[in-house]
Coordinates of C-alpha atoms in Angstrom, one line a residue:
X288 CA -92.1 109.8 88.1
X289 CA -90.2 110.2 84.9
X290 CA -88.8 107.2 83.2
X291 CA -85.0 108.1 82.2
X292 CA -84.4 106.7 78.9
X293 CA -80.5 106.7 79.4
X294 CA -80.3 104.3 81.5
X295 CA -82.4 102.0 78.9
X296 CA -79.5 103.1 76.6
X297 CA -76.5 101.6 78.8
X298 CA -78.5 98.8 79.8
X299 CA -79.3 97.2 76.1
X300 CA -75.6 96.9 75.3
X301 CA -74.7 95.9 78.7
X302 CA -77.5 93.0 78.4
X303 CA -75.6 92.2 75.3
X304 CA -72.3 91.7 76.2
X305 CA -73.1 89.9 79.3
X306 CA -75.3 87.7 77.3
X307 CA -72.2 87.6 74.9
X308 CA -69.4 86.5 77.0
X309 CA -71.6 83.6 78.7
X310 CA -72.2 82.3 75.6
X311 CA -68.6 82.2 74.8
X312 CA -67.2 80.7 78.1
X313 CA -70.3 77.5 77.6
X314 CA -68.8 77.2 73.8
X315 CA -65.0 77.0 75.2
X316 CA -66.2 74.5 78.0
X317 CA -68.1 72.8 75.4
X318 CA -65.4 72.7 73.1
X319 CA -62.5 71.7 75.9
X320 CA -64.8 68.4 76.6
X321 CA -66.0 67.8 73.2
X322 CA -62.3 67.7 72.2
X323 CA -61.4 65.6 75.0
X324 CA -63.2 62.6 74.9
X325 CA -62.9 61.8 71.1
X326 CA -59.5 62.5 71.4
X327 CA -59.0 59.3 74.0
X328 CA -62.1 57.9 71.6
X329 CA -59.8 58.1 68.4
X330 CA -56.5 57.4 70.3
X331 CA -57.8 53.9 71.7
X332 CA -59.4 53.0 68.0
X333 CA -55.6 53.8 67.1
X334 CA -54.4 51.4 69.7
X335 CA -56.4 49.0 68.6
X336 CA -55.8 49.1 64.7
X337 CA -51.9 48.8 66.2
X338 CA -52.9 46.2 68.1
X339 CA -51.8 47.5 71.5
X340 CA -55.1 46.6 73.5
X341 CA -53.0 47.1 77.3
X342 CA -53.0 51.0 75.8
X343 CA -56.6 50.7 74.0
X344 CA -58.0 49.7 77.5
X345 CA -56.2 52.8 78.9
X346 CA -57.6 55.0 76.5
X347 CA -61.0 54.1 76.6
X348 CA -61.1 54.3 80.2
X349 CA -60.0 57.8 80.2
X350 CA -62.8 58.7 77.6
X351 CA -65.3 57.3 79.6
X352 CA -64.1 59.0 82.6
X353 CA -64.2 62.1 80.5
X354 CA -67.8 61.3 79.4
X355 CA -69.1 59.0 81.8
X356 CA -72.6 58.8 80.1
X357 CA -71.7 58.1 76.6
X358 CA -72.8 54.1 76.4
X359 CA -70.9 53.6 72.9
X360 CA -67.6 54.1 75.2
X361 CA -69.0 51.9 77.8
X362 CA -69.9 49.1 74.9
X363 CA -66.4 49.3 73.5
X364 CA -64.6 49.1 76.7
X365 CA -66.6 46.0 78.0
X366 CA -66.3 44.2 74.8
X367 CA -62.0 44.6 74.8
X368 CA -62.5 43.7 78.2
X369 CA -64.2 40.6 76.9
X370 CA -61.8 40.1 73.9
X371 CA -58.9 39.9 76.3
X372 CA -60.2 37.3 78.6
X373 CA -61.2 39.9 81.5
X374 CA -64.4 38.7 81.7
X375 CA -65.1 40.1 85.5
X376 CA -64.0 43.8 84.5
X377 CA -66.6 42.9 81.1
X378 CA -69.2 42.0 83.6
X379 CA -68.8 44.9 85.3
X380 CA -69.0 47.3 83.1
X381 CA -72.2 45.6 81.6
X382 CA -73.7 45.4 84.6
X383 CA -73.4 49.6 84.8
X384 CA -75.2 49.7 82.0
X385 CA -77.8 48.2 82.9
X386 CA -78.4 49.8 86.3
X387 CA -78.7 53.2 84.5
X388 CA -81.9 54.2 84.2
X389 CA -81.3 56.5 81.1
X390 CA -80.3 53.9 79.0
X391 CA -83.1 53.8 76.0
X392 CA -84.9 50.1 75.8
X393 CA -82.7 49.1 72.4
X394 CA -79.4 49.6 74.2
X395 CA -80.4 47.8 77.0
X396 CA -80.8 44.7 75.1
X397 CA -77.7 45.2 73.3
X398 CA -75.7 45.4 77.4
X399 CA -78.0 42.7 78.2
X400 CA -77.0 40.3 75.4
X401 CA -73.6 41.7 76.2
X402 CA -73.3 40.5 79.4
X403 CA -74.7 37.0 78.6
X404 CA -71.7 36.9 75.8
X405 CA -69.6 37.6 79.2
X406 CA -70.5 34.9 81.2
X407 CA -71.2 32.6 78.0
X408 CA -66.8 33.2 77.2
X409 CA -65.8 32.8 80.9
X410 CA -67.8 29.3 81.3
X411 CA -70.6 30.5 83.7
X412 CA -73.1 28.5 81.8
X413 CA -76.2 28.7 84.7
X414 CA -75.6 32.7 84.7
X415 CA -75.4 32.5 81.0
X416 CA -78.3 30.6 80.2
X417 CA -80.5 33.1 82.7
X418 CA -78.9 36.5 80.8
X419 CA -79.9 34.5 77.8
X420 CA -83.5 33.9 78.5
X421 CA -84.0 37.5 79.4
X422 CA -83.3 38.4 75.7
X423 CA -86.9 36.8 74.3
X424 CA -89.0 39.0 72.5
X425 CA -85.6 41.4 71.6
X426 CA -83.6 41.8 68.0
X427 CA -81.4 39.3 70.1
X428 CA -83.7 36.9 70.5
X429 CA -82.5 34.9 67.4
X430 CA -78.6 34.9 68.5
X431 CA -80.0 34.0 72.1
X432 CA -81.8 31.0 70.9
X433 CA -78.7 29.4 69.4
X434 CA -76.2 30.6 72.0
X435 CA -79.1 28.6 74.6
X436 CA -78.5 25.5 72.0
X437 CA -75.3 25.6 72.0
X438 CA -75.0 25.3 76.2
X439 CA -77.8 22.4 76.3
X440 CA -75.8 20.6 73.7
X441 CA -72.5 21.0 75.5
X442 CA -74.3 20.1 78.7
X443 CA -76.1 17.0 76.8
X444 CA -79.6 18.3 77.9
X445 CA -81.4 17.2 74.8
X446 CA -84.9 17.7 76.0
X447 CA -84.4 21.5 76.6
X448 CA -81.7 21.6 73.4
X449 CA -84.9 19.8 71.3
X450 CA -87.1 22.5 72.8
X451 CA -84.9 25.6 71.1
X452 CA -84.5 23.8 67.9
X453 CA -88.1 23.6 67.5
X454 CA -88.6 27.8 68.3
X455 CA -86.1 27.9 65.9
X456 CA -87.5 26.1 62.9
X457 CA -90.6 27.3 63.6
X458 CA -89.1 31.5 63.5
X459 CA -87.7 30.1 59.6
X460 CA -84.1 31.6 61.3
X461 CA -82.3 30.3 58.2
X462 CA -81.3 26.8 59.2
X463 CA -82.3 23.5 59.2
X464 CA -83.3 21.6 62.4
X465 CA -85.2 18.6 61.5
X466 CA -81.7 16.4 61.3
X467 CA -80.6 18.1 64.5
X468 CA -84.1 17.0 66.1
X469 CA -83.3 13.5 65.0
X470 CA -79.8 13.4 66.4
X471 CA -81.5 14.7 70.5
X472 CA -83.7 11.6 69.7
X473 CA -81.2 9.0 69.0
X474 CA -78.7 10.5 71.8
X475 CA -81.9 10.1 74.4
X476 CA -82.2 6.9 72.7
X477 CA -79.0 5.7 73.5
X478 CA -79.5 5.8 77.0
X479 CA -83.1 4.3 77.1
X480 CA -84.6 0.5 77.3
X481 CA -85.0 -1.0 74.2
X482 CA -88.8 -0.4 73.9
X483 CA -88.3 3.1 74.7
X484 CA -85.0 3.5 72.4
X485 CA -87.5 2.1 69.2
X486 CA -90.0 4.5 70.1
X487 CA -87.8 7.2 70.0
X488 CA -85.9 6.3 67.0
X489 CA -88.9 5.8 64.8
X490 CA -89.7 9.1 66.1
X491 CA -86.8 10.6 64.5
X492 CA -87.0 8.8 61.2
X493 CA -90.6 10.4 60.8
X494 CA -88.7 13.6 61.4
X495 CA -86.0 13.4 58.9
X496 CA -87.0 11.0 57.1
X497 CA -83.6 11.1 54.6
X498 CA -81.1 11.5 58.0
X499 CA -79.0 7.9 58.2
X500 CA -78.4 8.0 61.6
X501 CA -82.0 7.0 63.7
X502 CA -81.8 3.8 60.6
X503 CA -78.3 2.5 61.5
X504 CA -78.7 3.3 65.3
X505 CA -82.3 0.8 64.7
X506 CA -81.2 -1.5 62.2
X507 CA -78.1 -2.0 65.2
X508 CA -80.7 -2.6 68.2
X509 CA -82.8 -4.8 66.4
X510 CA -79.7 -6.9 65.6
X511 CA -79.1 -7.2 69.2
X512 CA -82.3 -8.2 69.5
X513 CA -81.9 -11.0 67.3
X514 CA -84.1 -9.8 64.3
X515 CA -81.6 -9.8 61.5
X516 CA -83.8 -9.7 58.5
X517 CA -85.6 -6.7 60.3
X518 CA -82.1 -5.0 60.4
X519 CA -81.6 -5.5 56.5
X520 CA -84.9 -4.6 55.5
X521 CA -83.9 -1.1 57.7
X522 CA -80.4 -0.4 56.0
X523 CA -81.3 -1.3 52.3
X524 CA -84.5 1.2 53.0
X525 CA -81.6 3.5 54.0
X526 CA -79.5 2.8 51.3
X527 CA -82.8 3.9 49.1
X528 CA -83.3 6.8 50.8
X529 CA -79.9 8.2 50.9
X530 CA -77.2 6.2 49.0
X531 CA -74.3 8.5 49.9
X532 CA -74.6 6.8 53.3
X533 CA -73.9 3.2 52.2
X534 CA -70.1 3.3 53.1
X535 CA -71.4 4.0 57.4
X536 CA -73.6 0.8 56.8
X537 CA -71.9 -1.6 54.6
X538 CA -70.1 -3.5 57.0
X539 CA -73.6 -3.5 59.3
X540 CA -75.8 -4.7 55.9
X541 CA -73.3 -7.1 55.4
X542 CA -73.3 -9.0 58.7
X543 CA -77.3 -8.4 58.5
X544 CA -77.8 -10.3 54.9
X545 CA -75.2 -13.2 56.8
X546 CA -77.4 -13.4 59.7
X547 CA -80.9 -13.6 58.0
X548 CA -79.2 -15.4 54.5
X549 CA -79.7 -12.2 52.1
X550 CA -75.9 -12.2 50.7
X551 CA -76.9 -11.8 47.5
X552 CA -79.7 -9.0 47.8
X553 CA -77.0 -7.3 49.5
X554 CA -73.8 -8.0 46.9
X555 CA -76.2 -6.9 44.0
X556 CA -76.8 -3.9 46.4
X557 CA -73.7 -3.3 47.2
X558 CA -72.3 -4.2 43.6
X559 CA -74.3 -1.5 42.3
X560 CA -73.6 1.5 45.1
X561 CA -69.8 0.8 44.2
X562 CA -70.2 1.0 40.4
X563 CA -71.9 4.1 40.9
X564 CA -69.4 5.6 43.3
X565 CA -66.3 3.3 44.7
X566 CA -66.0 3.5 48.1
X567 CA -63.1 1.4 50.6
X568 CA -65.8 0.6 53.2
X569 CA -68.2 -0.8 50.4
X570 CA -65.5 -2.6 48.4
X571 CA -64.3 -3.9 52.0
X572 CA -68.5 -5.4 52.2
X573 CA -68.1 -6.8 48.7
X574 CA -65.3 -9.1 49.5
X575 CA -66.4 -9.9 52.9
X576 CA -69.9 -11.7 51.3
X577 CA -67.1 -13.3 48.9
X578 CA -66.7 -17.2 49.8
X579 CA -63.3 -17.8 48.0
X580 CA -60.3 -15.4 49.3
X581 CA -59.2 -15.3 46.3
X582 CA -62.0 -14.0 44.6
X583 CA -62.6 -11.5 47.7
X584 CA -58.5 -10.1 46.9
X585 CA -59.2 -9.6 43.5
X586 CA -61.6 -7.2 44.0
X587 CA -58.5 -5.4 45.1
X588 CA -56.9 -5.7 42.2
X589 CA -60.2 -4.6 40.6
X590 CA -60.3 -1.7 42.1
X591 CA -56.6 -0.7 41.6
X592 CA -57.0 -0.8 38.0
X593 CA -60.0 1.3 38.2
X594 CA -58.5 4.3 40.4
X595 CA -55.1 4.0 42.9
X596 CA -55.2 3.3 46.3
X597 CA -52.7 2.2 49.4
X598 CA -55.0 1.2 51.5
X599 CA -56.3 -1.0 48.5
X600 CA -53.2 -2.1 47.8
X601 CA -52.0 -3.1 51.5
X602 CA -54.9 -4.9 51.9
X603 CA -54.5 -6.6 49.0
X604 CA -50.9 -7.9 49.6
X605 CA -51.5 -9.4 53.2
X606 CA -52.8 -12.2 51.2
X607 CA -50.2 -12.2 48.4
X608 CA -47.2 -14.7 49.1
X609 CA -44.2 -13.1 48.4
X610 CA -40.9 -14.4 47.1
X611 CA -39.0 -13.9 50.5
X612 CA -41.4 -14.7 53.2
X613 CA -39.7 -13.9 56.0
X614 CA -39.5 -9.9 54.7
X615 CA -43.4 -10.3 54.2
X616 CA -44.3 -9.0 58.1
X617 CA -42.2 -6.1 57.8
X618 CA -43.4 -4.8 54.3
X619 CA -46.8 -5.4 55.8
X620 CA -46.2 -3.6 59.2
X621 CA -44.8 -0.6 57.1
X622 CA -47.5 -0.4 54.9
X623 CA -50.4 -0.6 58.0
X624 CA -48.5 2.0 59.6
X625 CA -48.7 4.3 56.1
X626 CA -52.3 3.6 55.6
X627 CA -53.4 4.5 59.0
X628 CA -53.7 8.0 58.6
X629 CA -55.9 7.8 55.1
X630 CA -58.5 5.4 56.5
X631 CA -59.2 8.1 58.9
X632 CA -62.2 10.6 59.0
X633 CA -62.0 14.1 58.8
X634 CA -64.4 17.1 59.5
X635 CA -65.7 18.9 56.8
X636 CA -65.5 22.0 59.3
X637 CA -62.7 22.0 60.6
X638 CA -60.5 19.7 59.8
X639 CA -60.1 17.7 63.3
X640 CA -59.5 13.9 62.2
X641 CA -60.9 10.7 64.0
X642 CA -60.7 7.0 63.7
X643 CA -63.8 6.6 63.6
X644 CA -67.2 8.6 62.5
X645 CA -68.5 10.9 64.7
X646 CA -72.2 12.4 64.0
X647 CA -71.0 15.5 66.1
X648 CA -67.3 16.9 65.8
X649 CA -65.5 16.1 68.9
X650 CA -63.6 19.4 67.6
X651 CA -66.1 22.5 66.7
X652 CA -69.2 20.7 67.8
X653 CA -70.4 20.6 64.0
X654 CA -73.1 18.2 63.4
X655 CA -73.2 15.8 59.9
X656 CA -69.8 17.3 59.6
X657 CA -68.2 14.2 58.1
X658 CA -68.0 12.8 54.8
X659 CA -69.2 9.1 54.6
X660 CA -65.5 8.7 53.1
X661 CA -62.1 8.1 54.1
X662 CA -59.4 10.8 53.7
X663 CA -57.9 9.1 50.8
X664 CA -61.1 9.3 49.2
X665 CA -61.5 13.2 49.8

């Protein structure tokens, strides 16, 4: 049979042009959705610049619908959803994620420590601390350590918060944990018997050996134990070790060397911290060891002259007999009431502001956040 070479000839450009025209309807559908989905993409990254998130949210929910397997659109949504306290819808959309089985191992992490930030912001901390412990062995692993520290510190769980501060010293993650370590001890301390409280305080002294805190929390319980020279012999060490501390254990040194009949190791002491640096709470020490009350107000006076102070200067005219006595309780209510607010402590991390000295910020949480000094001496 002979092979009729027109029909080769109307074939080849038929082929052609069918071939051609497919090609063109898949670029026009390609085209239609490429230019849908960045177009809600770009629209809610508008919304947001504007801060409009209601319309942001909108947007980015009708780009994913346009391209539901696009993770980036999925990771944006969940964390606005997250940003506006949404944390179930967050969740959610985490949770897809995660049950795809497409997703590639690094973005999984990323949903997985994702959805721990979820629960972590809406207070779930037993869900939390489970997504956490999931992210070992990831590029999370780091940011999951001290997300777990932060929920065993909230929930006062300082065997399990001592456990991630050692991984983390011993990963070198940029910090320093040793003091933090000594600050679990003297919390677990705090709630032992004495015999167990000493064991655990000399415990964290060994572990920062320059932190104040496991001295004055030991020099304190032997005190109440009755071994006063054993609680001076503790704070002047301390005083050695780390003299900007001397104004949180002036007033303890100074009942110490009164108990156990130091007072003048401890005024020389004293005497030659405030030389070096006046402090209120060690010039408050120095006249306390001072038998005449006269001689204790003029180191008021003395320290007036050297640099100006209210709360010096109030405490200095509660002694002082004034012309018109009668007017004397007023001037001296008033100027109790203006000092107030100076003798205060403030944190060095956020500002919050406390009677008295706090190792931890009520506030942010900070630890060793505040100065050793009152506000008017900041």
């Amino acid at each position: 049979m002979d092979f009729d070479l027109t029909w080769l000839l109307w074939g080849l450009p038929l082929a052609f042009g069918l071939g051609w025209l497919a090609s063109r309807l898949d670029l026009r559908q390609l085209r239609i959705e490429n230019r849908l989905a960045p177009k809600a993409y770009f629209r809610g990254l508008n919304f947001l610049l504007n801060e409009q998130q209601d319309q942001a949210i909108d947007a980015f929910i009708e780009a994913v619908q346009s391209d539901p397997d696009t993770s980036e659109l999925h990771f944006a949504l969940g964390n606005l959803f997250r940003r506006r306290g949404e944390y179930e819808r967050a969740v959610r959309v985490h949770e897809h994620l995660l049950s795809r089985a497409d997703l590639s191992r690094a973005d999984r992490h990323r949903a997985q420590h994702a959805l721990a930030l979820d629960y972590l912001r809406a207070g779930l901390l037993d869900r939390a601390e489970e997504a956490l412990r999931k992210l070992e062995g990831t590029a999370f692993e780091e940011q999951a350590l001290l997300a777990l520290l932060a929920i065993y510190e909230r929930s006062r769980d300082w065997q399990l918060a001592s456990e991630i501060a050692r991984k983390l010293d011993a990963a070198g993650s940029g910090g320093q944990f040793a003091g933090r370590l000594a600050h679990y001890l003297c919390e677990q301390a705090a709630g032992a018997t004495p015999a167990e409280a000493e064991q655990l305080l000399q415990k964290a002294m060994k572990i920062a050996p320059r932190s104040a805190r496991p001295r004055i929390d030991l020099a304190a319980l032997r005190r109440r134990a009755g071994d006063a020279r054993g609680a001076f012999e503790l704070l002047t060490e301390l005083a050695g070790a780390s003299p900007p501390a001397l104004p949180l254990m002036a007033k303890a040194l100074t009942e110490a060397a009164i108990a156990s009949g130091r007072q003048d190791d401890a005024r020389g002491l004293l005497r030659a911290s405030y030389e070096q640096s006046p402090s209120l709470d060690v010039l408050d020490a120095i006249a306390a060891l001072e038998t005449d009350p006269e001689a204790a107000r003029n180191n008021y006076v003395q320290h007036l002259k050297r640099e100006p102070s209210l709360v010096a200067a109030a405490k200095w005219i509660a002694g002082e007999k004034l012309e018109h006595q009668q007017f004397h309780p007023d001037v001296q209510r008033a100027l109790d009431h203006a000092v107030k607010p100076l003798t205060r402590y403030r944190c060095a991390a956020c500002g919050f502001e406390a009677k008295q000295h706090f190792w931890q910020c009520p506030g942010c949480q900070a630890w060793d956040s505040y100065p050793a000094r009152r506000v008017e001496e900041l």
